Amino acid sequence: MFQKFYDLLIAGGAWLTILEGLWATVQISFFALVLGTLLGAEVCAMRRSKHKILKIPASIYIAVLRGSPVLMLLMLFYYVVFAKTDMDALVVAIITFGLNTAAYIAELMRSALDATDKGQVEAMRTLGFSGFAAFRYVTLPQAAEIAKPVYQSTIINLIQWTSVVGYVTITDLTRVINNISARTMQPLFMIIVGMIIYLGLSYLVTGIFALSDRIKKRKAGAKK
Amino acid sequence: MSLIEVKGLCKSFGNLEVLKDVSFTVDEGEVVVIIGGSGCGKSVTLRSIELLEKPDKGQIFINGREITAKGADIDSIRREMGMVYQSFNLFSHMNIEENMILAPTRLLKMPREEAVAKAKDLLKQVGLLDKLHAMPQNLSGGQKQRVAIARCLMMEPKIMLFDEPTSALDPTMVGEVLATMRMLAKKGMTMIIVTHEMNFAKEIGSRIMFLADKGVYEQGTPAEIFDNPRKEKTIAFIKKLKFISMHIESRDFDLMELHGNITTFGERYGLGSKAAYRLQLCAEELIYEMFKCAEDEIDTDLSIEYSESEKCIRLNIDAKGKEYNPFALSEDDEPMGVMIVKRTSQNYSHSYVSGTNKISVEI
Ligand SMILES: Nc1ncnc2c1ncn2[C@@H]1O[C@H](COP(=O)(O)OP(=O)(O)OP(=O)(O)O)[C@@H](O)[C@H]1O
Ligand SMILES: [Mg+2]
């Protein structure tokens, strides 16, 4: 077992290739998340607006992006939209996943905001706070707390969905694993290694959220 | 000058006209209690004063400033008022201290230490100093409402508005909130209170406003409204408050309805759940007991009223049929029900007049 581990991963320097693939996966996931969160907030704001000119495009955006496979979108962007530009495939992937994630994040933000207590906002207003201040001090922190678990699973889904970027020539973690297992004829072993790495990424995300919870609790405790 | 002046206020929701040309004023130091049937617009009136509902027409002046004016500084006018809601509305992600100091530190730029000291002082007045660092969800309903009141006081409002502050509370906790409001009244706070606690209204109100027909139907001192209402709807409303009556003509009468009515009746007079339960028990036992005297048809009238002067509740049952005095049986024959009634009531009597057994019990 150890021998196999050594032969396949260490001896030929395969672990370095795996690390490069992992780096691509992490880059795509991270930047797509940042883009998706910022854009998702915009779309959510539009979706919740009273004006139809903003509301309808946002609804269409959400419906289309959530309703079509992300791989289709990726192919559309890579082979059609950005085909003539010499944009890096990695950047295309980041844009694609960012746009896709934005639709999900817009919806999760909307349901979190809708779930907050309007009575507390009224209490803020009657104390003399502006509508913006009421949002900033009451609605937003409470909505963030509600959205947290869904946001966490959105991130984990995003990471896993990036495994399709191999279709557009990006050597991400999945592609690397695929290459090595083809070359060494050891698919079972390599797939298990790949799955463990993805699992590790999920745990990392979970861990970061758990840590932020704990820091928050400690802060609350410290005030006492 | 009046602290609150409402002029020609109109408000509809779609086709539903709730308020029509409502005008009234509230002077400094007055405690105005708004009463009226469900859905008559009490909350909408109160919320309009805070501009939580936008009037369709009319003007509202708070301490001389028009909150309904175009371009009015609504946030600053609202600082002169505090509003207490049925559902407390404490900020659930903040502890009590943070709930209390948020507005003064952010809006009045009060230094944190000063705000905390003030919060402690107010919490002490409402008896909750030990809850300074508790989270709202760990407080009982009555405690939450007292904190909500104290949180308003942090901004030193000139006016306090209360929308059914005790309606969401367990009966055992109503008293502590009412006591806090009494304390405010004693200090001369100008208040508008919407409540179903009629005894409290009578005691604390300097003026009672009865809403009906989309506006202020009748208003006056508590004595005028509760003891001598003049207009038709007020008279009917007040009578219903003081009186429950029920006609029974079958063995399977609606016992649940009777129990429900007694519960609401009890809440209105602050009887407490024990007394209300005793009343339910007596009524039920006596109704069943008096079925014994019925010949072929059951014809029983029940009425319950609260006597202000004697501070007791009188339960009357008129049952047609043979003469039957449930209280005159020998101890061995005495049914359980009658025993219970004898134990729980202060006075009981029976008389037989022209084919009707008249039972009267005081509790
Ligand atoms: N935001 C709203 N949209 C539509 N209708 C409303 C709204 N707010 C109140 N209403 C209606 O206006 C009427 C008056 O409501 P309001 O809440 O003032 O009654 P209320 O006197 O406070 O009654 P309750 O004793 O039940 O609290 C009701 O018929 C209610 O259904
Ligand atoms: Mg109401």
CSV table of C-alpha atoms in Angstrom, one decimal, chain B:
chain,number,residue,atom,x,y,z
B,1,MET,CA,-50.3,73.4,22.8
B,2,SER,CA,-51.2,69.8,22.1
B,3,LEU,CA,-48.4,67.3,21.8
B,4,ILE,CA,-50.2,65.3,19.2
B,5,GLU,CA,-52.7,66.7,16.8
B,6,VAL,CA,-54.4,64.6,14.2
B,7,LYS,CA,-56.4,66.4,11.5
B,8,GLY,CA,-58.7,64.8,9.0
B,9,LEU,CA,-56.9,61.5,8.9
B,10,CYS,CA,-58.1,59.1,6.2
B,11,LYS,CA,-56.7,55.7,5.5
B,12,SER,CA,-57.9,52.8,3.3
B,13,PHE,CA,-56.4,49.5,2.3
B,14,GLY,CA,-57.6,48.9,-1.2
B,15,ASN,CA,-61.3,49.0,-1.0
B,16,LEU,CA,-61.4,48.8,2.7
B,17,GLU,CA,-61.9,52.2,4.3
B,18,VAL,CA,-60.5,52.0,7.8
B,19,LEU,CA,-60.3,55.6,9.0
B,20,LYS,CA,-62.4,58.4,7.7
B,21,ASP,CA,-61.7,62.0,8.5
B,22,VAL,CA,-60.4,61.3,12.0
B,23,SER,CA,-59.4,64.3,14.2
B,24,PHE,CA,-58.3,64.5,17.8
B,25,THR,CA,-55.6,66.0,19.9
B,26,VAL,CA,-53.6,64.8,22.9
B,27,ASP,CA,-52.3,67.2,25.4
B,28,GLU,CA,-49.1,67.0,27.5
B,29,GLY,CA,-49.5,64.6,30.4
B,30,GLU,CA,-52.7,63.0,29.1
B,31,VAL,CA,-53.2,59.3,29.1
B,32,VAL,CA,-55.5,58.4,26.3
B,33,VAL,CA,-56.8,54.9,26.1
B,34,ILE,CA,-58.2,53.7,22.7
B,35,ILE,CA,-60.8,50.9,22.9
B,36,GLY,CA,-63.0,49.4,20.3
B,37,GLY,CA,-64.0,46.2,18.6
B,38,SER,CA,-61.5,44.0,16.7
B,39,GLY,CA,-60.5,45.5,13.3
B,40,CYS,CA,-61.9,48.9,14.0
B,41,GLY,CA,-58.6,50.6,13.3
B,42,LYS,CA,-57.0,51.1,16.7
B,43,SER,CA,-53.6,49.8,15.5
B,44,VAL,CA,-53.8,51.8,12.2
B,45,THR,CA,-54.5,55.0,14.2
B,46,LEU,CA,-51.5,54.4,16.4
B,47,ARG,CA,-49.3,53.4,13.5
B,48,SER,CA,-50.3,56.4,11.5
B,49,ILE,CA,-49.1,58.7,14.3
B,50,GLU,CA,-45.6,57.0,13.9
B,51,LEU,CA,-46.1,57.2,10.2
B,52,LEU,CA,-45.7,53.4,10.0
B,53,GLU,CA,-48.9,53.7,7.9
B,54,LYS,CA,-48.9,56.4,5.4
B,55,PRO,CA,-52.2,58.3,5.6
B,56,ASP,CA,-54.1,58.8,2.4
B,57,LYS,CA,-55.2,62.3,3.6
B,58,GLY,CA,-54.9,64.5,6.6
B,59,GLN,CA,-52.1,65.9,8.8
B,60,ILE,CA,-50.5,64.8,11.9
B,61,PHE,CA,-48.5,67.1,14.1
B,62,ILE,CA,-46.1,65.9,16.8
B,63,ASN,CA,-45.1,68.5,19.3
B,64,GLY,CA,-45.8,71.2,16.7
B,65,ARG,CA,-43.9,69.5,13.8
B,66,GLU,CA,-45.9,68.0,11.0
B,67,ILE,CA,-44.7,64.4,10.4
B,68,THR,CA,-47.0,64.0,7.4
B,69,ALA,CA,-45.4,67.1,5.6
B,70,LYS,CA,-43.5,66.6,2.4
B,71,GLY,CA,-39.8,66.5,3.2
B,72,ALA,CA,-40.4,66.3,7.0
B,73,ASP,CA,-37.5,64.9,9.0
B,74,ILE,CA,-39.4,61.8,9.9
B,75,ASP,CA,-36.5,60.2,11.8
B,76,SER,CA,-36.0,63.2,14.0
B,77,ILE,CA,-39.8,63.6,14.7
B,78,ARG,CA,-40.0,59.9,15.6
B,79,ARG,CA,-37.3,60.4,18.3
B,80,GLU,CA,-39.9,62.3,20.3
B,81,MET,CA,-42.1,59.2,20.5
B,82,GLY,CA,-41.6,55.7,21.8
B,83,MET,CA,-43.6,52.8,20.5
B,84,VAL,CA,-44.3,49.5,22.3
B,85,TYR,CA,-45.6,46.6,20.3
B,86,GLN,CA,-47.6,43.6,21.1
B,87,SER,CA,-44.8,41.4,19.9
B,88,PHE,CA,-42.0,43.2,21.9
B,89,ASN,CA,-39.7,43.5,18.9
B,90,LEU,CA,-36.4,43.3,20.8
B,91,PHE,CA,-33.4,43.0,18.5
B,92,SER,CA,-32.9,39.2,18.7
B,93,HIS,CA,-29.2,39.2,17.8
B,94,MET,CA,-28.2,41.6,20.5
B,95,ASN,CA,-28.2,41.3,24.3
B,96,ILE,CA,-30.3,43.5,26.5
B,97,GLU,CA,-27.6,46.1,27.0
B,98,GLU,CA,-26.9,46.4,23.3
B,99,ASN,CA,-30.6,46.6,22.6
B,100,MET,CA,-30.8,49.6,25.0
B,101,ILE,CA,-27.7,51.5,24.0
B,102,LEU,CA,-28.0,51.2,20.3
B,103,ALA,CA,-30.3,54.2,19.7
B,104,PRO,CA,-28.7,56.7,22.1
B,105,THR,CA,-25.1,55.9,21.0
B,106,ARG,CA,-25.8,55.9,17.3
B,107,LEU,CA,-28.5,58.6,17.1
B,108,LEU,CA,-27.6,60.9,19.9
B,109,LYS,CA,-23.8,60.2,19.9
B,110,MET,CA,-24.0,59.5,23.6
B,111,PRO,CA,-20.7,58.0,24.9
B,112,ARG,CA,-21.0,54.3,25.5
B,113,GLU,CA,-20.3,54.5,29.2
B,114,GLU,CA,-22.9,57.1,29.8
B,115,ALA,CA,-25.4,55.0,27.7
B,116,VAL,CA,-24.6,51.9,29.7
B,117,ALA,CA,-25.1,53.7,33.0
B,118,LYS,CA,-28.4,55.0,31.8
B,119,ALA,CA,-29.5,51.6,30.6
B,120,LYS,CA,-28.6,50.2,34.0
B,121,ASP,CA,-30.6,52.9,35.7
B,122,LEU,CA,-33.7,52.2,33.6
B,123,LEU,CA,-33.4,48.5,33.9
B,124,LYS,CA,-33.3,48.9,37.6
B,125,GLN,CA,-36.5,50.9,37.5
B,126,VAL,CA,-38.3,48.1,35.7
B,127,GLY,CA,-36.7,45.5,38.0
B,128,LEU,CA,-34.4,43.8,35.4
B,129,LEU,CA,-30.9,45.0,36.2
B,130,ASP,CA,-29.7,41.4,36.4
B,131,LYS,CA,-30.8,40.8,32.8
B,132,LEU,CA,-28.3,43.3,31.4
B,133,HIS,CA,-26.3,40.7,29.5
B,134,ALA,CA,-29.1,38.2,28.8
B,135,MET,CA,-30.3,37.6,25.3
B,136,PRO,CA,-33.9,38.5,24.5
B,137,GLN,CA,-34.9,34.8,23.8
B,138,ASN,CA,-34.0,33.9,27.4
B,139,LEU,CA,-36.5,36.4,28.9
B,140,SER,CA,-40.1,35.8,29.7
B,141,GLY,CA,-42.8,37.7,27.7
B,142,GLY,CA,-43.3,40.1,30.6
B,143,GLN,CA,-39.6,40.8,31.0
B,144,LYS,CA,-39.2,41.4,27.2
B,145,GLN,CA,-42.0,43.9,27.3
B,146,ARG,CA,-40.5,45.7,30.2
B,147,VAL,CA,-37.2,45.9,28.4
B,148,ALA,CA,-39.0,47.2,25.3
B,149,ILE,CA,-40.4,50.0,27.4
B,150,ALA,CA,-37.1,50.8,28.9
B,151,ARG,CA,-35.4,50.8,25.5
B,152,CYS,CA,-37.9,53.5,24.4
B,153,LEU,CA,-37.1,55.5,27.5
B,154,MET,CA,-33.4,55.5,26.6
B,155,MET,CA,-34.3,58.2,24.0
B,156,GLU,CA,-36.3,60.2,26.5
B,157,PRO,CA,-39.4,60.5,24.4
B,158,LYS,CA,-42.1,63.0,25.1
B,159,ILE,CA,-44.8,60.6,24.1
B,160,MET,CA,-45.2,56.8,24.5
B,161,LEU,CA,-47.5,54.8,22.3
B,162,PHE,CA,-48.6,51.3,23.3
B,163,ASP,CA,-50.3,48.8,20.9
B,164,GLU,CA,-51.9,46.1,23.0
B,165,PRO,CA,-48.7,45.7,25.1
B,166,THR,CA,-50.1,42.8,27.2
B,167,SER,CA,-52.1,40.9,24.6
B,168,ALA,CA,-49.3,38.4,23.8
B,169,LEU,CA,-48.6,37.7,27.4
B,170,ASP,CA,-49.4,34.9,29.7
B,171,PRO,CA,-52.0,36.2,32.2
B,172,THR,CA,-49.5,35.8,35.1
B,173,MET,CA,-47.2,38.4,33.4
B,174,VAL,CA,-49.7,41.0,32.5
B,175,GLY,CA,-49.4,42.7,35.9
B,176,GLU,CA,-45.7,43.5,35.8
B,177,VAL,CA,-46.1,45.3,32.5
B,178,LEU,CA,-49.1,47.2,33.6
B,179,ALA,CA,-47.2,48.2,36.7
B,180,THR,CA,-44.4,49.6,34.5
B,181,MET,CA,-47.0,51.6,32.6
B,182,ARG,CA,-48.5,52.9,35.8
B,183,MET,CA,-45.1,54.1,36.8
B,184,LEU,CA,-44.8,56.1,33.6
B,185,ALA,CA,-48.2,57.6,34.0
B,186,LYS,CA,-47.3,58.7,37.5
B,187,LYS,CA,-44.2,60.5,36.2
B,188,GLY,CA,-46.5,62.5,33.9
B,189,MET,CA,-45.7,60.7,30.6
B,190,THR,CA,-48.0,61.5,27.8
B,191,MET,CA,-49.3,58.2,26.5
B,192,ILE,CA,-51.7,56.7,24.0
B,193,ILE,CA,-52.6,53.1,24.9
B,194,VAL,CA,-54.6,50.5,22.9
B,195,THR,CA,-55.6,47.8,25.3
B,196,HIS,CA,-58.3,45.2,26.0
B,197,GLU,CA,-57.6,45.4,29.8
B,198,MET,CA,-60.7,47.4,30.7
B,199,ASN,CA,-60.0,47.7,34.4
B,200,PHE,CA,-56.6,49.1,33.7
B,201,ALA,CA,-58.0,51.5,31.1
B,202,LYS,CA,-60.5,52.8,33.6
B,203,GLU,CA,-57.8,53.2,36.2
B,204,ILE,CA,-55.0,54.8,34.2
B,205,GLY,CA,-56.9,56.7,31.5
B,206,SER,CA,-57.5,60.3,31.7
B,207,ARG,CA,-59.5,60.0,28.6
B,208,ILE,CA,-61.1,57.0,26.8
B,209,MET,CA,-61.6,57.0,23.1
B,210,PHE,CA,-64.0,54.5,21.6
B,211,LEU,CA,-63.4,53.8,18.0
B,212,ALA,CA,-66.2,52.7,15.7
B,213,ASP,CA,-67.6,53.7,12.3
B,214,LYS,CA,-64.2,54.5,10.9
B,215,GLY,CA,-63.4,57.1,13.5
B,216,VAL,CA,-63.6,58.4,17.1
B,217,TYR,CA,-67.2,57.4,17.9
B,218,GLU,CA,-67.4,58.6,21.4
B,219,GLN,CA,-64.8,59.9,23.9
B,220,GLY,CA,-64.8,61.1,27.5
B,221,THR,CA,-63.5,60.4,31.0
B,222,PRO,CA,-63.4,56.7,32.1
B,223,ALA,CA,-66.6,57.3,34.1
B,224,GLU,CA,-68.4,58.8,31.2
B,225,ILE,CA,-67.5,56.0,28.8
B,226,PHE,CA,-67.7,53.0,31.1
B,227,ASP,CA,-70.5,53.9,33.4
B,228,ASN,CA,-72.6,56.4,31.3
B,229,PRO,CA,-72.0,55.8,27.6
B,230,ARG,CA,-74.3,57.9,25.5
B,231,LYS,CA,-74.2,56.6,22.0
B,232,GLU,CA,-75.7,53.4,20.8
B,233,LYS,CA,-72.6,51.5,19.8
B,234,THR,CA,-70.7,52.5,22.9
B,235,ILE,CA,-73.5,51.3,25.1
B,236,ALA,CA,-73.6,48.0,23.3
B,237,PHE,CA,-69.8,47.6,23.5
B,238,ILE,CA,-69.6,48.4,27.2
B,239,LYS,CA,-72.6,46.2,28.0
B,240,LYS,CA,-70.9,43.2,26.3
B,241,LEU,CA,-67.8,43.8,28.3
B,242,LYS,CA,-69.6,43.5,31.5
B,243,PHE,CA,-72.0,40.7,30.7
B,244,ILE,CA,-72.0,37.2,29.3
B,245,SER,CA,-75.3,35.6,28.6
B,246,MET,CA,-76.3,32.3,27.0
B,247,HIS,CA,-79.5,30.6,26.3
B,248,ILE,CA,-79.4,26.8,26.5
B,249,GLU,CA,-82.1,24.5,25.1
B,250,SER,CA,-80.4,21.2,24.6
B,251,ARG,CA,-78.2,18.9,26.7
B,252,ASP,CA,-75.4,19.2,24.1
B,253,PHE,CA,-75.1,22.9,24.2
B,254,ASP,CA,-71.8,24.5,23.1
B,255,LEU,CA,-69.8,24.1,26.3
B,256,MET,CA,-66.6,25.2,24.5
B,257,GLU,CA,-68.1,28.5,23.5
B,258,LEU,CA,-69.1,29.2,27.1
B,259,HIS,CA,-65.6,28.3,28.3
B,260,GLY,CA,-64.1,30.6,25.7
B,261,ASN,CA,-66.4,33.5,26.6
B,262,ILE,CA,-65.5,33.1,30.2
B,263,THR,CA,-61.8,33.1,29.5
B,264,THR,CA,-62.1,36.4,27.5
B,265,PHE,CA,-64.3,37.8,30.2
B,266,GLY,CA,-61.8,36.9,32.8
B,267,GLU,CA,-58.9,38.4,30.9
B,268,ARG,CA,-60.8,41.6,30.4
B,269,TYR,CA,-61.2,42.0,34.2
B,270,GLY,CA,-57.8,40.7,35.1
B,271,LEU,CA,-59.3,37.8,37.0
B,272,GLY,CA,-56.4,35.6,36.6
B,273,SER,CA,-56.6,32.1,35.2
B,274,LYS,CA,-57.5,30.5,38.5
B,275,ALA,CA,-60.6,32.6,39.1
B,276,ALA,CA,-61.6,32.1,35.4
B,277,TYR,CA,-61.2,28.4,35.8
B,278,ARG,CA,-63.3,28.4,39.0
B,279,LEU,CA,-66.0,30.3,37.1
B,280,GLN,CA,-66.0,27.9,34.3
B,281,LEU,CA,-66.3,25.0,36.7
B,282,CYS,CA,-69.2,26.5,38.6
B,283,ALA,CA,-71.1,27.4,35.5
B,284,GLU,CA,-70.6,23.9,34.0
B,285,GLU,CA,-71.5,22.0,37.1
B,286,LEU,CA,-74.6,24.1,37.7
B,287,ILE,CA,-75.9,23.9,34.2
B,288,TYR,CA,-75.7,20.1,34.2
B,289,GLU,CA,-77.1,19.9,37.7
B,290,MET,CA,-80.1,21.9,36.7
B,291,PHE,CA,-80.9,19.7,33.8
B,292,LYS,CA,-82.4,17.4,36.5
B,293,CYS,CA,-85.3,19.7,37.0
B,294,ALA,CA,-86.2,20.0,33.4
B,295,GLU,CA,-89.5,18.2,32.5
B,296,ASP,CA,-89.5,17.6,28.8
B,297,GLU,CA,-87.8,20.6,27.2
B,298,ILE,CA,-84.7,22.2,28.5
B,299,ASP,CA,-84.9,26.0,28.8
B,300,THR,CA,-82.1,27.5,30.8
B,301,ASP,CA,-80.7,31.0,30.8
B,302,LEU,CA,-77.2,31.7,32.1
B,303,SER,CA,-75.7,35.1,32.7
B,304,ILE,CA,-72.4,36.2,34.2
B,305,GLU,CA,-71.7,39.8,35.3
B,306,TYR,CA,-69.0,41.5,37.1
B,307,SER,CA,-70.0,43.8,39.9
B,308,GLU,CA,-67.6,46.7,40.2
B,309,SER,CA,-68.9,47.9,43.5
B,310,GLU,CA,-68.8,44.5,45.2
B,311,LYS,CA,-65.7,43.3,43.4
B,312,CYS,CA,-67.3,40.0,42.7
B,313,ILE,CA,-68.7,38.0,39.8
B,314,ARG,CA,-72.3,36.9,39.9
B,315,LEU,CA,-73.4,33.9,38.1
B,316,ASN,CA,-77.2,33.5,37.5
B,317,ILE,CA,-79.0,30.5,36.1
B,318,ASP,CA,-82.7,30.5,35.4
B,319,ALA,CA,-83.9,27.0,34.7
B,320,LYS,CA,-87.5,26.2,33.8
B,321,GLY,CA,-89.0,23.0,35.3
B,322,LYS,CA,-89.9,21.4,38.6
B,323,GLU,CA,-88.8,23.0,41.8
B,324,TYR,CA,-85.3,21.7,42.6
B,325,ASN,CA,-82.9,23.2,45.0
B,326,PRO,CA,-79.4,21.7,44.5
B,327,PHE,CA,-78.1,23.4,47.6
B,328,ALA,CA,-80.7,21.9,50.0
B,329,LEU,CA,-79.8,18.2,49.6
B,330,SER,CA,-78.5,16.2,52.6
B,331,GLU,CA,-74.7,15.8,52.6
B,332,ASP,CA,-74.9,12.2,51.5
B,333,ASP,CA,-77.0,12.8,48.5
B,334,GLU,CA,-75.1,15.9,47.4
B,335,PRO,CA,-73.6,15.5,44.0
B,336,MET,CA,-69.9,16.2,43.3
B,337,GLY,CA,-70.8,19.2,41.2
B,338,VAL,CA,-72.8,21.0,43.9
B,339,MET,CA,-70.1,20.3,46.4
B,340,ILE,CA,-67.6,22.0,44.1
B,341,VAL,CA,-69.8,25.0,43.7
B,342,LYS,CA,-70.3,25.3,47.4
B,343,ARG,CA,-66.6,25.2,48.0
B,344,THR,CA,-65.6,27.7,45.3
B,345,SER,CA,-68.3,30.3,45.8
B,346,GLN,CA,-68.8,32.8,48.5
B,347,ASN,CA,-72.5,33.0,48.4
B,348,TYR,CA,-75.2,30.9,46.8
B,349,SER,CA,-79.0,31.0,46.8
B,350,HIS,CA,-82.0,29.3,45.2
B,351,SER,CA,-85.5,30.5,44.7
B,352,TYR,CA,-88.5,29.1,42.8
B,353,VAL,CA,-90.6,31.7,41.0
B,354,SER,CA,-93.4,30.8,38.6
B,355,GLY,CA,-92.0,27.6,37.3
B,356,THR,CA,-88.4,28.8,37.2
B,357,ASN,CA,-85.6,27.8,39.5
B,358,LYS,CA,-83.4,30.9,40.0
B,359,ILE,CA,-79.9,30.2,41.1
B,360,SER,CA,-77.5,32.9,42.0
B,361,VAL,CA,-73.9,32.3,42.9
B,362,GLU,CA,-71.2,34.8,43.8
B,363,ILE,CA,-67.6,34.1,43.2
